Amino acid sequence: MALPFAFFALFFAYPVASIVGRGLKEGGQWQLGRIGAVLTDPDVLHVLWFTFWQAAASTGLTLLIALPGAYVFARFDFPGKQLLRALVAVPFVLPTVVVGSAFLALVGRGGLLDDLWGVRLDTSVWAILLAHVFFNYAVVVRTVGGLWGQLDPRQEEAARVLGAGRFAAWRRVTLPALGPAVAAAALMVFLFTFTSFGVVQILGGPTFSTLEVEIYRQTADFLDLPTAAVLTLIQFTAVLGLLALHAWTVRRRESALKLVDPAQTARRPHGRGQWALLWTTLVVIVLLLVLPLAVLVERSFAGPDGYGPVFYETLQSAATADSTFAVAPLDTLWNSLAFGAVATVIALVVGGLAAAALTRRGGRLVRGFDALLMLPLGVSAVTVGFGFLITLDRPPLDLRSSWWLVPLAQALVGVPFVVRTMLPVLRAVDGRLREAAAVLGASPWRVWREVDLPLVRRALLVAAGFAFAVSLGEFGATVFIARPDHPTLPVAVARLLGRAGELNYGQAMALSTILMVVCAGALLALERIRTDHSGEF
C-alpha cells in the first residue's frame, strides 16, 4: 500500500492542499473570514443552487430514462445484445468536450435542429440535462442492470403464485433487492453531474455555471484564488459525503443478496408488452445516444462547399490552426495517445497495487483508503491542475516544464477505474491458493505472478482499456498543464470551439469525431474480452 499512498499524497493531496492553503492564507495567517464572505455572495449562491439543482434533475431524468433499459439488458435476450451493450457504454468513456461538441452540433447555432426547424437549445438548461443523461445512461444500465440480471426471477414468480399482482411482486421482492444498486447508480450519476465541467463549459456559455466551471473561471480568468479555494472546499465536502454514501450502498449490494448466473435469467421477449418495451428502449438509444454522435460525424464532413473531408485535411497543417497552437491540430491526437499510454501504465501499477492491498487487508483504515482512491473522480480537476503548477516547480520534483505532468494528472483519474475493476475479481480469488503457493516456498511476487495474474488477466486488460479511454478524455487538469507545443486533443477541441469561424468549428467537429472513434474502438475491444463479473464499471 506504500506506493499507492505515496502517489496520492504527492500528486493529489499535496497539490490540492497547497492551492487551497494559498487561497485562504495571507501573510502566513489563515483568513477564514473569506469563507463567510464567499458563501454570502449572491453570485456564488446562484452557482451553488444551480450546481445542486442540475445534478439532482440530471440524476432523476437519467434514472427515469435508463431504468427501463437496465431491465431490457438484464432480462431480455435478443440478437445484437452484446454489440448494443457496448454501444450504450461508448458515451460514458467519451471526453466531456466531445459530448459537449456532439450536442452543440445537434442543438446549437447551425446545428441539425436549427437547420431543420430553427430550434436552438445550446444556451438552455435542457441541453445540459440531456447531455448528462447521454453521458450517464450507461452508469445506470451497467450498475442496476448488472445486478438485475443476477437476481433469481423465481423469487418474484413465487410471490405471484401466492397471490401478489405483477406490480406488487416487483415492489415487494425485486425493488428492495435492487435498492442498493439504484442508490449506488444515482449517487455516481449525481457525483459526475455535480462536478460537470466540459459539458457545462461548452453548452452553458456565460449563463450557467457549476462549481467546477466557476472554480476554473475564478482561477484562470480572474486569478481569484481565495474564492476558488472556498469553492473547492465546498465541492470537496460534498464529494466526501457522496463517496461515503456510495461506499455504504456498495457494501449492502455485495453482502445482501444471493445471485445467479445472468445467462440463466435472460429470455427472449414474449407478449406485446415486452416487445413494446424492447422497441421503446431501442428508439430511446437511437435518439438519445446514437443521434448526437451521428450529427457530430455529419457536421465534421459538412464543408463550406458541400460534404467532403476538407476539415480533416486542414488538421494536418499548423498554418490553418488556432493561433495559440504551435503544432498542427492532428498532432494533438498523437500527443493524446502517447500521454494516454503512459498514464495507463501508471494507473495499472498504482491501481493494481492498491487493489491487491485492499484485498488482503481490512479495517476502517483500509476502507478509508478505498474511499480516498475515488476522490479524483469528484474533486476539482481544475484545482489539481493548477496545484500541479504551483507545487511541482522545485527540485527534486521540478516538473512544471516536463511532459510528465499530463500523464500523471490523467493517471489520477484512471486509478479509480482500475481499482473498481480489479477489486471484485481479486476478492473472488480463493485465498487458499495463495497460501498453498506460499507454503511451497513461493515469494509474494511469484505468488502474484503465478496465482493471481492468470486469474485476473482478463480484468487487468479491461482495467487498462478503461484507464486508457478516460485518460484520453481528461480535460479539467490538462487544460492548465498541457504545454503549447504538446496540447492534447480535448484541449485542442475546447480552444477551437472558443474561437469564431467556420473553419475552427469544422476542425473541432473533426477532432471530436476522431477522438470519439478512438475511444469507441478501445471500449469495443475491451467489451470482447470482459466478463459479466469484471468489476463495477
mmCIF file of N, CA, C and O in Angstrom, residues 55-56 58-64 67 136 139-141 143-144 178-194 242 245-246 249 253:
data_model
loop_
_atom_site.group_PDB
_atom_site.id
_atom_site.type_symbol
_atom_site.label_atom_id
_atom_site.label_comp_id
_atom_site.label_asym_id
_atom_site.label_seq_id
_atom_site.Cartn_x
_atom_site.Cartn_y
_atom_site.Cartn_z
ATOM 1 N N ALA A 55 -27.694 18.848 -10.929
ATOM 2 C CA ALA A 55 -27.248 17.489 -10.622
ATOM 3 C C ALA A 55 -28.430 16.621 -10.208
ATOM 4 O O ALA A 55 -28.548 15.462 -10.625
ATOM 5 N N ALA A 56 -29.313 17.164 -9.359
ATOM 6 C CA ALA A 56 -30.496 16.406 -8.939
ATOM 7 C C ALA A 56 -31.426 16.138 -10.120
ATOM 8 O O ALA A 56 -31.943 15.021 -10.290
ATOM 9 N N SER A 58 -30.603 16.084 -13.338
ATOM 10 C CA SER A 58 -29.936 15.156 -14.254
ATOM 11 C C SER A 58 -30.024 13.725 -13.733
ATOM 12 O O SER A 58 -30.247 12.786 -14.510
ATOM 13 N N THR A 59 -29.860 13.554 -12.413
ATOM 14 C CA THR A 59 -29.931 12.212 -11.833
ATOM 15 C C THR A 59 -31.322 11.634 -11.979
ATOM 16 O O THR A 59 -31.490 10.473 -12.383
ATOM 17 N N GLY A 60 -32.348 12.420 -11.627
ATOM 18 C CA GLY A 60 -33.720 11.927 -11.756
ATOM 19 C C GLY A 60 -34.085 11.597 -13.191
ATOM 20 O O GLY A 60 -34.703 10.554 -13.465
ATOM 21 N N LEU A 61 -33.699 12.464 -14.130
ATOM 22 C CA LEU A 61 -34.009 12.220 -15.537
ATOM 23 C C LEU A 61 -33.262 10.998 -16.061
ATOM 24 O O LEU A 61 -33.815 10.198 -16.837
ATOM 25 N N THR A 62 -32.008 10.809 -15.630
ATOM 26 C CA THR A 62 -31.236 9.643 -16.065
ATOM 27 C C THR A 62 -31.866 8.349 -15.562
ATOM 28 O O THR A 62 -31.994 7.370 -16.310
ATOM 29 N N LEU A 63 -32.272 8.327 -14.295
ATOM 30 C CA LEU A 63 -32.926 7.131 -13.749
ATOM 31 C C LEU A 63 -34.231 6.851 -14.487
ATOM 32 O O LEU A 63 -34.528 5.695 -14.814
ATOM 33 N N LEU A 64 -35.006 7.884 -14.744
ATOM 34 C CA LEU A 64 -36.293 7.701 -15.414
ATOM 35 C C LEU A 64 -36.107 7.093 -16.801
ATOM 36 O O LEU A 64 -36.862 6.200 -17.209
ATOM 37 N N LEU A 67 -33.605 3.280 -16.409
ATOM 38 C CA LEU A 67 -34.039 2.074 -15.695
ATOM 39 C C LEU A 67 -34.777 1.083 -16.599
ATOM 40 O O LEU A 67 -34.554 -0.133 -16.486
ATOM 41 N N ASN A 136 -24.410 9.560 -18.805
ATOM 42 C CA ASN A 136 -24.538 8.675 -17.642
ATOM 43 C C ASN A 136 -25.532 7.539 -17.833
ATOM 44 O O ASN A 136 -25.761 6.770 -16.889
ATOM 45 N N VAL A 139 -24.101 4.260 -16.862
ATOM 46 C CA VAL A 139 -23.868 4.031 -15.430
ATOM 47 C C VAL A 139 -25.037 3.280 -14.818
ATOM 48 O O VAL A 139 -24.864 2.315 -14.068
ATOM 49 N N VAL A 140 -26.246 3.709 -15.146
ATOM 50 C CA VAL A 140 -27.446 3.052 -14.608
ATOM 51 C C VAL A 140 -27.618 1.666 -15.224
ATOM 52 O O VAL A 140 -27.913 0.689 -14.517
ATOM 53 N N VAL A 141 -27.440 1.560 -16.544
ATOM 54 C CA VAL A 141 -27.639 0.274 -17.213
ATOM 55 C C VAL A 141 -26.668 -0.776 -16.668
ATOM 56 O O VAL A 141 -27.052 -1.920 -16.396
ATOM 57 N N THR A 143 -24.766 -0.629 -13.707
ATOM 58 C CA THR A 143 -24.841 -0.840 -12.265
ATOM 59 C C THR A 143 -26.125 -1.553 -11.860
ATOM 60 O O THR A 143 -26.090 -2.557 -11.138
ATOM 61 N N VAL A 144 -27.257 -1.045 -12.319
ATOM 62 C CA VAL A 144 -28.549 -1.643 -11.946
ATOM 63 C C VAL A 144 -28.817 -2.882 -12.784
ATOM 64 O O VAL A 144 -29.228 -3.928 -12.260
ATOM 65 N N LEU A 178 -33.055 -4.455 -5.491
ATOM 66 C CA LEU A 178 -32.362 -3.529 -6.386
ATOM 67 C C LEU A 178 -32.016 -2.205 -5.719
ATOM 68 O O LEU A 178 -31.221 -1.431 -6.257
ATOM 69 N N GLY A 179 -32.610 -1.950 -4.554
ATOM 70 C CA GLY A 179 -32.437 -0.661 -3.898
ATOM 71 C C GLY A 179 -30.994 -0.204 -3.767
ATOM 72 O O GLY A 179 -30.657 0.928 -4.158
ATOM 73 N N PRO A 180 -30.089 -1.038 -3.224
ATOM 74 C CA PRO A 180 -28.688 -0.596 -3.115
ATOM 75 C C PRO A 180 -28.044 -0.268 -4.455
ATOM 76 O O PRO A 180 -27.270 0.686 -4.558
ATOM 77 N N ALA A 181 -28.356 -1.047 -5.496
ATOM 78 C CA ALA A 181 -27.774 -0.772 -6.814
ATOM 79 C C ALA A 181 -28.321 0.524 -7.404
ATOM 80 O O ALA A 181 -27.582 1.313 -8.005
ATOM 81 N N VAL A 182 -29.638 0.762 -7.244
ATOM 82 C CA VAL A 182 -30.231 2.002 -7.734
ATOM 83 C C VAL A 182 -29.628 3.199 -6.992
ATOM 84 O O VAL A 182 -29.296 4.227 -7.600
ATOM 85 N N ALA A 183 -29.474 3.043 -5.676
ATOM 86 C CA ALA A 183 -28.884 4.128 -4.891
ATOM 87 C C ALA A 183 -27.439 4.389 -5.306
ATOM 88 O O ALA A 183 -27.010 5.538 -5.432
ATOM 89 N N ALA A 184 -26.670 3.312 -5.523
ATOM 90 C CA ALA A 184 -25.277 3.477 -5.939
ATOM 91 C C ALA A 184 -25.194 4.165 -7.296
ATOM 92 O O ALA A 184 -24.368 5.063 -7.499
ATOM 93 N N ALA A 185 -26.049 3.753 -8.236
ATOM 94 C CA ALA A 185 -26.049 4.377 -9.563
ATOM 95 C C ALA A 185 -26.451 5.841 -9.464
ATOM 96 O O ALA A 185 -25.843 6.711 -10.117
ATOM 97 N N ALA A 186 -27.485 6.134 -8.667
ATOM 98 C CA ALA A 186 -27.936 7.518 -8.518
ATOM 99 C C ALA A 186 -26.839 8.392 -7.923
ATOM 100 O O ALA A 186 -26.625 9.535 -8.359
ATOM 101 N N LEU A 187 -26.128 7.868 -6.937
ATOM 102 C CA LEU A 187 -25.049 8.641 -6.318
ATOM 103 C C LEU A 187 -23.909 8.894 -7.294
ATOM 104 O O LEU A 187 -23.325 9.989 -7.313
ATOM 105 N N MET A 188 -23.565 7.891 -8.112
ATOM 106 C CA MET A 188 -22.494 8.095 -9.083
ATOM 107 C C MET A 188 -22.908 9.108 -10.157
ATOM 108 O O MET A 188 -22.106 9.962 -10.558
ATOM 109 N N VAL A 189 -24.162 9.027 -10.614
ATOM 110 C CA VAL A 189 -24.638 9.998 -11.601
ATOM 111 C C VAL A 189 -24.632 11.400 -10.995
ATOM 112 O O VAL A 189 -24.208 12.375 -11.637
ATOM 113 N N PHE A 190 -25.092 11.515 -9.751
ATOM 114 C CA PHE A 190 -25.097 12.816 -9.081
ATOM 115 C C PHE A 190 -23.677 13.349 -8.948
ATOM 116 O O PHE A 190 -23.424 14.548 -9.151
ATOM 117 N N LEU A 191 -22.734 12.461 -8.606
ATOM 118 C CA LEU A 191 -21.336 12.877 -8.461
ATOM 119 C C LEU A 191 -20.787 13.396 -9.784
ATOM 120 O O LEU A 191 -20.160 14.471 -9.834
ATOM 121 N N PHE A 192 -21.008 12.651 -10.873
ATOM 122 C CA PHE A 192 -20.475 13.056 -12.176
ATOM 123 C C PHE A 192 -21.107 14.360 -12.663
ATOM 124 O O PHE A 192 -20.434 15.185 -13.283
ATOM 125 N N THR A 193 -22.405 14.554 -12.409
ATOM 126 C CA THR A 193 -23.076 15.773 -12.872
ATOM 127 C C THR A 193 -22.817 16.941 -11.928
ATOM 128 O O THR A 193 -22.782 18.097 -12.366
ATOM 129 N N PHE A 194 -22.624 16.666 -10.647
ATOM 130 C CA PHE A 194 -22.304 17.714 -9.683
ATOM 131 C C PHE A 194 -20.959 18.359 -10.009
ATOM 132 O O PHE A 194 -20.768 19.566 -9.825
ATOM 133 N N LEU A 242 -20.859 12.192 -0.629
ATOM 134 C CA LEU A 242 -21.379 11.311 -1.681
ATOM 135 C C LEU A 242 -20.617 9.993 -1.729
ATOM 136 O O LEU A 242 -21.224 8.910 -1.878
ATOM 137 N N LEU A 245 -21.606 7.718 1.183
ATOM 138 C CA LEU A 245 -22.883 7.057 0.903
ATOM 139 C C LEU A 245 -22.721 5.968 -0.149
ATOM 140 O O LEU A 245 -23.323 4.885 -0.043
ATOM 141 N N HIS A 246 -21.929 6.236 -1.168
ATOM 142 C CA HIS A 246 -21.720 5.238 -2.220
ATOM 143 C C HIS A 246 -21.039 4.001 -1.667
ATOM 144 O O HIS A 246 -21.417 2.863 -2.009
ATOM 145 N N THR A 249 -23.623 1.911 0.141
ATOM 146 C CA THR A 249 -24.539 1.190 -0.737
ATOM 147 C C THR A 249 -23.846 0.025 -1.433
ATOM 148 O O THR A 249 -24.461 -1.027 -1.659
ATOM 149 N N ARG A 253 -24.900 -3.907 -1.332
ATOM 150 C CA ARG A 253 -25.139 -4.653 -2.563
ATOM 151 C C ARG A 253 -24.319 -5.935 -2.588
ATOM 152 O O ARG A 253 -24.766 -6.975 -3.061
#
